[in-house]
Coordinates of C-alpha atoms and ligand atoms in Angstrom, one line a residue:
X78 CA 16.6 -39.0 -10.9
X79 CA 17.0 -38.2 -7.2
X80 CA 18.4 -34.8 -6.4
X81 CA 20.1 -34.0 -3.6
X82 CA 17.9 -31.4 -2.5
X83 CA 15.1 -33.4 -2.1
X84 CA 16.9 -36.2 0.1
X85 CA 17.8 -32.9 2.5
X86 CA 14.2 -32.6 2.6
X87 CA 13.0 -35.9 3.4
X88 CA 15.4 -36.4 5.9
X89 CA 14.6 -32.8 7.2
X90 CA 12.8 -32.8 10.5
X91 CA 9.6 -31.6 10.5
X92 CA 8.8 -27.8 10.8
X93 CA 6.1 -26.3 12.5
X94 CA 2.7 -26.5 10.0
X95 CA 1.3 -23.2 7.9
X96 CA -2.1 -22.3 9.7
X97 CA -4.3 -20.7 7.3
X98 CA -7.8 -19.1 8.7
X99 CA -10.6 -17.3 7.0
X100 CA -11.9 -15.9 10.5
X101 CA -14.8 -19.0 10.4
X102 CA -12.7 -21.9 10.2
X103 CA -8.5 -22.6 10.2
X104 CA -6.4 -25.1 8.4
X105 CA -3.1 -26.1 8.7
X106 CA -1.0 -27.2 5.8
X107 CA 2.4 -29.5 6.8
X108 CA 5.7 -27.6 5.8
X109 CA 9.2 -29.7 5.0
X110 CA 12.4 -27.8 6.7
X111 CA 15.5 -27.1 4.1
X112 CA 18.4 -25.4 5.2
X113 CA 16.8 -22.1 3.8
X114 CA 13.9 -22.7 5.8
X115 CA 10.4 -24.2 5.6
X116 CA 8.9 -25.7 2.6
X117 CA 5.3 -26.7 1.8
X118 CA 2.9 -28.1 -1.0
X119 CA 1.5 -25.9 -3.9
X120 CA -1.3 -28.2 -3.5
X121 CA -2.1 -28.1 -0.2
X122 CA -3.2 -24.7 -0.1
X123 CA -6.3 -25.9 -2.0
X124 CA -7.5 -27.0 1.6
X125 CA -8.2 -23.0 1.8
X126 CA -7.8 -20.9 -1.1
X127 CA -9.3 -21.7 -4.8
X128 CA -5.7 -21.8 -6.2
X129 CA -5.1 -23.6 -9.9
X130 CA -1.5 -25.2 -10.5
X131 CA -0.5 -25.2 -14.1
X132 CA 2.8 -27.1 -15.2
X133 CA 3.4 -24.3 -17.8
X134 CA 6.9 -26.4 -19.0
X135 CA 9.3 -28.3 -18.0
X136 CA 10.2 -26.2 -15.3
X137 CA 7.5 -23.7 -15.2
X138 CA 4.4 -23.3 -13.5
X139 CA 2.0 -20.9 -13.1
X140 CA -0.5 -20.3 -9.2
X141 CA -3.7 -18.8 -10.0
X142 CA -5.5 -17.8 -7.7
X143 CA -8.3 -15.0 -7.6
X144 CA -7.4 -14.2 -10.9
X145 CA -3.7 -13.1 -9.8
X146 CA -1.3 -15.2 -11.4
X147 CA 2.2 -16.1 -9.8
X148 CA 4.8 -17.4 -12.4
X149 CA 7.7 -19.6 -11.1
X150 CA 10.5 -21.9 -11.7
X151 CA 11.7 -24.9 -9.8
X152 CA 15.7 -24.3 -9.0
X153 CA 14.3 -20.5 -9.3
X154 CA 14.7 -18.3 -6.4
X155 CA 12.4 -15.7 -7.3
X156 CA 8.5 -15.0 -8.5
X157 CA 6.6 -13.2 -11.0
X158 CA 3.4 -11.7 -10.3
X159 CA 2.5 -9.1 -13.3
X160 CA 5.2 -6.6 -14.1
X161 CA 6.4 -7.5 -10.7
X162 CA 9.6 -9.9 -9.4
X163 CA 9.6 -11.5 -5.7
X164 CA 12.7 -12.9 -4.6
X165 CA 11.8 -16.2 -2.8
X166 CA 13.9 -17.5 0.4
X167 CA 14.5 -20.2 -1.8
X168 CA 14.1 -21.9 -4.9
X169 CA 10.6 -24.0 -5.6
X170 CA 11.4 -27.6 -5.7
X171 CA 9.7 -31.1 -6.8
X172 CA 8.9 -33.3 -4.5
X173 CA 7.6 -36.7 -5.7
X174 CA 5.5 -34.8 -8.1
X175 CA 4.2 -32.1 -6.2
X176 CA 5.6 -28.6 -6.6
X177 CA 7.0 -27.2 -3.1
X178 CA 6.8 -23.8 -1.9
X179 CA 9.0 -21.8 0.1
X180 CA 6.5 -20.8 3.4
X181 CA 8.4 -17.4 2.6
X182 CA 6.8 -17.4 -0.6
X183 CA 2.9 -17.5 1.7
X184 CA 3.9 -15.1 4.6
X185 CA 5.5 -12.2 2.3
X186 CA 4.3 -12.4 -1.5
X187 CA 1.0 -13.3 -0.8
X188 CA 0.0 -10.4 1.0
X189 CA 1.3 -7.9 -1.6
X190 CA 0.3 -9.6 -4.6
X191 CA -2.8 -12.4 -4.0
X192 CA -6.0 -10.5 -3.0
X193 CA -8.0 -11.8 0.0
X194 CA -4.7 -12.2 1.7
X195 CA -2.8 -10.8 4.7
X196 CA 0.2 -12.3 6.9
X197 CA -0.5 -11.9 10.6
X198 CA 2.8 -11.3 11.8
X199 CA 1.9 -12.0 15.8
X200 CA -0.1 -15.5 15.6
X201 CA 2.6 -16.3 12.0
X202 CA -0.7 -17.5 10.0
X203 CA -2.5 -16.6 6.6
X204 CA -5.5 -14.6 6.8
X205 CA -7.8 -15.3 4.3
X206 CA -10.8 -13.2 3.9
X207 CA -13.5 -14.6 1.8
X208 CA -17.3 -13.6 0.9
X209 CA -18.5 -13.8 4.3
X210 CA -15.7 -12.3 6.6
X211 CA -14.3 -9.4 4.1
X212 CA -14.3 -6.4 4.8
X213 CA -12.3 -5.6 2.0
X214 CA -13.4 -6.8 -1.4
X215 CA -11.4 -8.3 -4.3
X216 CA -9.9 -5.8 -6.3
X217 CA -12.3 -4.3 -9.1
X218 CA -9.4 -4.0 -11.4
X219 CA -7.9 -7.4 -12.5
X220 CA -8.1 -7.3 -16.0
X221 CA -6.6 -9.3 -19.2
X222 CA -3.9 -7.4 -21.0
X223 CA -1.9 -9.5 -23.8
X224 CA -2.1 -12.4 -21.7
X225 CA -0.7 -11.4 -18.5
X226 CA -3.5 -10.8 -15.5
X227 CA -2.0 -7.5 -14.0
X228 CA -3.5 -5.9 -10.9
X229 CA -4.4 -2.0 -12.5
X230 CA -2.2 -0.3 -9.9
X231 CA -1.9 2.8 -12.0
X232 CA -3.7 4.9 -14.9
X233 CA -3.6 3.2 -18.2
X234 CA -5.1 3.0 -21.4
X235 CA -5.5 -0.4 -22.0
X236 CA -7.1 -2.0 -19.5
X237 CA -10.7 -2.2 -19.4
X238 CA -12.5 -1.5 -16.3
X239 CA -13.7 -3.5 -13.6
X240 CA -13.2 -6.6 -15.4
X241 CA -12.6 -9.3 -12.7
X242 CA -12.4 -12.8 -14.9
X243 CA -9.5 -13.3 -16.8
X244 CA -11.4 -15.5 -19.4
X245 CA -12.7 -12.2 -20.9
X246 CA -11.3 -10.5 -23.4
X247 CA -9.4 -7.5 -22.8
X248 CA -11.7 -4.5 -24.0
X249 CA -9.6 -1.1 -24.5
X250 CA -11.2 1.4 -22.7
X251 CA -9.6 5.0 -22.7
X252 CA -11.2 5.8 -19.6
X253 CA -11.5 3.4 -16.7
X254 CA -12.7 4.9 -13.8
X255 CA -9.5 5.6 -11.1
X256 CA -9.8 4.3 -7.5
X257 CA -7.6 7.1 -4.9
X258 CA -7.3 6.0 -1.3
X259 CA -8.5 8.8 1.1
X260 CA -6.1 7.7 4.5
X261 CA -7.4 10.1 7.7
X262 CA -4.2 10.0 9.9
X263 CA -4.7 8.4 13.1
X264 CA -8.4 7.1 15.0
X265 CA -9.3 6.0 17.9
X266 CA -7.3 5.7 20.8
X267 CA -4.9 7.3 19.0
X268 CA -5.3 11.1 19.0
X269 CA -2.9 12.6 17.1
X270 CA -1.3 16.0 18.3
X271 CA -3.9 18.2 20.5
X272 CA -3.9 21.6 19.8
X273 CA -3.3 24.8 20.2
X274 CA -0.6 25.5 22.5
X275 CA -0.8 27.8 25.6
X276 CA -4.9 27.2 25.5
X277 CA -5.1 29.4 23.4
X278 CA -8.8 28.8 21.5
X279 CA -10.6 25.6 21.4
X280 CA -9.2 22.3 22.0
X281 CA -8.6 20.2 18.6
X282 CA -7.6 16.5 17.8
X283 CA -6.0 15.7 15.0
X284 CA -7.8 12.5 14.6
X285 CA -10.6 14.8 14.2
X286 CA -9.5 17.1 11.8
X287 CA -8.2 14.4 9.4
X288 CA -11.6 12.4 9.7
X289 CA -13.1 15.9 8.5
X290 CA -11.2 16.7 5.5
X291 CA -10.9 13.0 4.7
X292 CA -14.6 12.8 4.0
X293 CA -14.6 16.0 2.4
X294 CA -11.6 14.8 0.0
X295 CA -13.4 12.1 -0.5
X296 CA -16.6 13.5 -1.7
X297 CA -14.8 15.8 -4.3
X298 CA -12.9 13.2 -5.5
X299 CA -16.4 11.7 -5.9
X300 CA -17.2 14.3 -7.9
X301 CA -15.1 14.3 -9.9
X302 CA -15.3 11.1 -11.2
X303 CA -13.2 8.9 -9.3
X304 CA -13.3 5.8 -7.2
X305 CA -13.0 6.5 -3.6
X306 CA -11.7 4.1 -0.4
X307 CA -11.2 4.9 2.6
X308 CA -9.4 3.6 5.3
X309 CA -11.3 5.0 7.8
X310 CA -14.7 6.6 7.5
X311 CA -15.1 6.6 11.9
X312 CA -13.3 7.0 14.6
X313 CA -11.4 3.7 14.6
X314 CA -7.7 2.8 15.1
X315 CA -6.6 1.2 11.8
X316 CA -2.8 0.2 12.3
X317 CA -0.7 1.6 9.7
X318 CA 0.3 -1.5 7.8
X319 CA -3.4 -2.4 7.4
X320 CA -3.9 1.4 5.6
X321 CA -1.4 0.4 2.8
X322 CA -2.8 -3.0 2.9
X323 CA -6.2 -1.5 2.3
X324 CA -5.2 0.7 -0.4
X325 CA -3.6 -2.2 -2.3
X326 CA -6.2 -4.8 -1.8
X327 CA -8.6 -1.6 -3.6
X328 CA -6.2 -1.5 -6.4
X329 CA -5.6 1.9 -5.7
X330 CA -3.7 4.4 -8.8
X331 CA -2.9 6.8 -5.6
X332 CA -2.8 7.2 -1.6
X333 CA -3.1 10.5 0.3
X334 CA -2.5 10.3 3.9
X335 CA -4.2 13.4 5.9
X336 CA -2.1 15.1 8.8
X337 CA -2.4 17.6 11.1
X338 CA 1.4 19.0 12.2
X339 CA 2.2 19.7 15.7
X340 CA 5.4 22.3 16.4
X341 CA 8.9 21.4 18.2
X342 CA 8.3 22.4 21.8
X343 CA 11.5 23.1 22.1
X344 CA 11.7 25.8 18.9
X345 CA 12.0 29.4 20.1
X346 CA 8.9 30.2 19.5
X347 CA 6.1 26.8 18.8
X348 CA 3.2 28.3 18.6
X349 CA 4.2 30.8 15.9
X350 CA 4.9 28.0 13.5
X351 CA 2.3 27.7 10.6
X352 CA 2.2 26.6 7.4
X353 CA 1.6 23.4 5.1
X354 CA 3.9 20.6 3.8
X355 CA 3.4 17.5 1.7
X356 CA 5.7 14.6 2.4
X357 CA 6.8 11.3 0.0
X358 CA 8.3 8.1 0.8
X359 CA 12.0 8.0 1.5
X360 CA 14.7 8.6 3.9
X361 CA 14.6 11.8 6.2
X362 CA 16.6 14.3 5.0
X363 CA 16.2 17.0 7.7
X364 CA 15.8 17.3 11.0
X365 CA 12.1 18.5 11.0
X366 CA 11.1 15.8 8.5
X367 CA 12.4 13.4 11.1
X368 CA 10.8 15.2 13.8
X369 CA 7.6 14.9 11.6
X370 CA 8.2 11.4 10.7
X371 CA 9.0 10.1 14.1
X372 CA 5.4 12.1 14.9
X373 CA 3.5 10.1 12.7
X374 CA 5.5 6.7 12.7
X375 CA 4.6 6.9 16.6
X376 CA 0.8 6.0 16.1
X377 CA 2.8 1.9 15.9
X378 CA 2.3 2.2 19.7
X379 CA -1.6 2.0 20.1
X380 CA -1.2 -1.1 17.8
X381 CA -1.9 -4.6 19.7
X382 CA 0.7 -6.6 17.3
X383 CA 2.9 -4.0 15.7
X384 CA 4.8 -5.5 12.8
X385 CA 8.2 -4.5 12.5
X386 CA 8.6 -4.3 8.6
X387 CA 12.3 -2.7 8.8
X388 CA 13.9 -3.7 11.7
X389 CA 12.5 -7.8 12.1
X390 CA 12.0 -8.7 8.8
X391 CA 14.7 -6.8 6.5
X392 CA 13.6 -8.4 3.2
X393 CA 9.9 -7.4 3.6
X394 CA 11.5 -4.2 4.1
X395 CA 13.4 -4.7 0.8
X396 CA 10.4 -5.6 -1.1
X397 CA 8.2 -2.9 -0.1
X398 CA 11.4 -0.4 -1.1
X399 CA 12.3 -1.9 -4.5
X400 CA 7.9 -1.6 -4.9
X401 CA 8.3 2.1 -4.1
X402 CA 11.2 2.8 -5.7
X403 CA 8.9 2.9 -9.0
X404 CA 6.6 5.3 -7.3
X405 CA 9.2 7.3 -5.9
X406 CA 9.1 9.8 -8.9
X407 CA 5.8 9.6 -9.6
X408 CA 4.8 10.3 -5.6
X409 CA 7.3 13.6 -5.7
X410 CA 5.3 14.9 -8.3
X411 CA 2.3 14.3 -7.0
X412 CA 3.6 15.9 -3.7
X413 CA 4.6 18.9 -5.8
X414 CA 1.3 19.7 -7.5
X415 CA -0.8 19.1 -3.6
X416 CA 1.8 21.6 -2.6
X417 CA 1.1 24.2 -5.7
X418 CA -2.4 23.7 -5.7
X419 CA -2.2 24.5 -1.8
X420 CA -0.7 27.6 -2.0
X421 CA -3.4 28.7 -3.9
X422 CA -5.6 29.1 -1.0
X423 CA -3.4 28.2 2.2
X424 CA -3.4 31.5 4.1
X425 CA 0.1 30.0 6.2
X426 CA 3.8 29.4 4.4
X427 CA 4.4 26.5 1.9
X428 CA 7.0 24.4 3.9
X429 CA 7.7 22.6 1.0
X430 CA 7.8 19.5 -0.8
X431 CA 9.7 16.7 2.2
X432 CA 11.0 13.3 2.0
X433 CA 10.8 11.0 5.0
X434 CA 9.8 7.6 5.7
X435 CA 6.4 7.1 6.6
X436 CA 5.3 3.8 7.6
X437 CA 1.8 4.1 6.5
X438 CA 3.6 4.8 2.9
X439 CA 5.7 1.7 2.9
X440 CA 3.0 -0.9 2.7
X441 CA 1.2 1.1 -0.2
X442 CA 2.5 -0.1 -3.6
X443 CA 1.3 3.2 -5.7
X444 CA 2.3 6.9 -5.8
X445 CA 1.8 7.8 -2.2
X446 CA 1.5 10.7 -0.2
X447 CA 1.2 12.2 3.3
X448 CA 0.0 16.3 3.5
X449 CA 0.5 17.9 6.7
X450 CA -2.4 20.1 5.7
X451 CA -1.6 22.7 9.2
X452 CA -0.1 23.1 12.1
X453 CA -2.9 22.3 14.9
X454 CA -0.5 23.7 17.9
X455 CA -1.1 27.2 16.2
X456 CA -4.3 29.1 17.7
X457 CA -5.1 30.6 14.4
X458 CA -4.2 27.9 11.9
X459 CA -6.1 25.4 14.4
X460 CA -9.1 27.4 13.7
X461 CA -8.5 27.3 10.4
X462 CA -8.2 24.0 9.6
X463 CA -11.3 23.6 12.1
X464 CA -13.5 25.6 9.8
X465 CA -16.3 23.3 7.6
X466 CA -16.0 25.6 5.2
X467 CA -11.6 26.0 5.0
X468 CA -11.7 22.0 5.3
X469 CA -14.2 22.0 2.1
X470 CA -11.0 24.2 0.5
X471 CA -8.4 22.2 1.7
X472 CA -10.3 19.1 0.1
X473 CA -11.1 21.1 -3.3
X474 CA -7.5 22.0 -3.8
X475 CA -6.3 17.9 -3.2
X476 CA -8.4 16.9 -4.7
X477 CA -7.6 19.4 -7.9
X478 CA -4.1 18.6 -7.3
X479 CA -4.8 14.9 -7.7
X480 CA -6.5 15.1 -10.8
X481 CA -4.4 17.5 -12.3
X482 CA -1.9 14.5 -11.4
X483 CA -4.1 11.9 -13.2
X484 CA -4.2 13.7 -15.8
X485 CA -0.7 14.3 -16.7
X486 CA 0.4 10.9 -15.9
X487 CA -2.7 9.8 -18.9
X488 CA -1.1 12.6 -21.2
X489 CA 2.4 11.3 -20.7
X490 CA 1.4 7.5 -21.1
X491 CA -0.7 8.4 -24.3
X492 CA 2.1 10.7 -25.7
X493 CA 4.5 7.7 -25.3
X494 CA 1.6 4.9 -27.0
X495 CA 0.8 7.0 -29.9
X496 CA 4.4 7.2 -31.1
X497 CA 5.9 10.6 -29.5
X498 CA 8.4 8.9 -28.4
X499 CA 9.9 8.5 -24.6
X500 CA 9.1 12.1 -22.7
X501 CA 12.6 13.3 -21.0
Ligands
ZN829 ZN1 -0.5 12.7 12.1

């Protein structure tokens, strides 16, 4: 039977190839146009990545590759990859017996749900980092739960830890060791805010600052039991799409951005203003959290190839919201026990819980959050949060915070499993 899709794609003209490159050596895989744009071989991504096609059914198939499985339909629009759902740019076709892609499918899904992956915007070509070039490792946590390889995103019960083939058994574990990803706000060429105003005491950089209590945050999380990554462990520009792209290659169950605020010049009175705020994902809904989100969205300039996830590309955008959206509460409760467990110790105000919508939060699929942990244009709170010792404090009462988070989440998800019924 000939369908009249495929004639549309033989007669298509041809498209402009896939290049694929591991950093040693590049490939470039042939794509088909379709009037809903590009199409290429399953198959021909072999040339590159170790991917396995299974024909599941009649219309079913099944990409694995690195142990993440991709379940899709031809005439489907759309992809599985674990709990999650991918819309596709269109729907995966046959093509004289070889399944056809969307390039859609390569440049957006991959990144997010395929380890060893990443989708240079600039040069429009597949990364592929592999034994020799990583500097990022396959996740620790892809593990076999009832048949379905899921990426452990989040604290669970059932899956075992640091089981990476999906041949093996599942092993129920009740405690699998977490991984939190320790993000020190800016690097680099980019400073950050400098601080205090009017000269008043020693200069500070934020860059600095963050880079301080990042390591410290770090090292308590440490010891307490929990798998650390960083984005940054020197002073390094990481662009803020590569943090979140860090944080999910590591599998991380949380992300905690470290900030340094800087005061309105134009407020009556700027270098008064003190205090600490912790921020989640979402629109702004004041003024100041757009002032403070504009702040930190502004690092995009030192970046050589910025990629413009909301404005160029709305359905990445989409994606990365729809992925958030089932963080959303979990990240505004993690924000509200940083904040508690801050005011603890925080000699300034508690500014509150914020919403706004931090770029270096929309590319990291797990409860996120950013803590302004002072402001650094205020001579006494610079000083402050310059202190070794107030910087081991500010780390001690995150990393409390995030634990104290952990563990909730565990007690909820438990209380649920062992019968108690749904919690609210
Ligand atoms: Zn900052």
């Amino acid at each position: 039977m000939i369908w009249p899709a495929f004639i549309a794609l033989q007669l298509a003209a041809a498209a402009p190839p896939l290049t694929m490159s591991d950093g040693q050596r590049s490939v470039r895989v042939a794509t088909v146009a379709s009037a809903k744009g590009p199409m290429l071989r399953a198959d021909a991504l072999a040339a590159m990545i170790p991917i396995d096609i299974r024909h599941d059914s009649a219309s079913s198939y099944t990409l694995e590759i690195w142990g993440a499985r991709l379940r899709l339909e031809t005439g489907v629009p759309m992809v599985r990859a674990g709990d999650d759902v991918y819309p596709l740019a269109s729907a995966p076709t046959m093509d004289h017996g070889h399944l056809m892609l969307p390039l859609q499918m390569i440049s957006e899904v991959f990144p997010v749900a395929v380890p060893n992956t990443r989708w240079d915007v600039a040069a429009g070509r597949l990364v592929v980092f592999n034994a020799a070039s990583s500097a990022v490792t396959v996740p620790r946590a892809i593990v076999q739960n009832g048949g379905e390889v899921v990426r452990a995103r989040r604290p669970n019960y059932d899956r075992s830890p640091s089981v990476d083939d999906g041949r093996l058994p599942p092993v129920p574990t009740k405690h699998y060791r977490r991984t939190i990803i320790v993000d020190a706000g800016h690097g680099g060429v980019d400073n950050g805010m400098t601080g205090p105003l009017n000269g008043s005491g020693p200069k500070i950089y934020e860059k600095d600052i963050t880079l301080a209590v990042a390591k410290r945050l770090g090292a308590q999380l440490s010891a307490r039991g929990v798998d650390v990554v960083y984005t940054r462990t020197a002073d390094t520009l990481i662009a803020l799409d590569d943090r979140g792209r860090i944080a999910n290659r590591a599998s991380g169950d949380l992300f905690i951005s470290i900030h340094v605020n800087a005061a309105n010049p134009n407020w009556k009175d700027p270098g008064g203003a003190r205090g600490f705020e912790t921020y989640f994902l979402s629109e702004a809904r004041t003024e100041d959290a757009r002032r403070v989100e504009q702040m930190e969205n502004a690092a995009v300039r030192f970046e050589d190839t910025p990629t413009k996830i909301d404005r160029d590309d709305p359905l990445s955008f989409i994606l990365s919201d729809m992925r958030q959206n089932e963080h959303l509460r979990e990240s505004s409760e993690l924000a509200d026990i940083i904040q508690q467990s801050l005011g603890k110790m925080h000699p300034g105000p508690s500014r509150g819980v914020k919403q706004a919508g931090f770029r270096v939060l929309v590319t990291a699929y797990m409860p996120a959050v950013l803590v302004e942990i002072g402001f650094g244009t205020n001579a006494r709170e610079a000083a402050y949060i310059s202190s070794p010792a107030k910087q081991d404090a500010l780390a001690a009462a995150i990393a409390d915070a995030a634990m104290k988070y952990v563990d909730r989440y565990e007690q909820r998800v438990s209380g649920v499993r062992a019968g108690a019924g749904p919690s609210r």
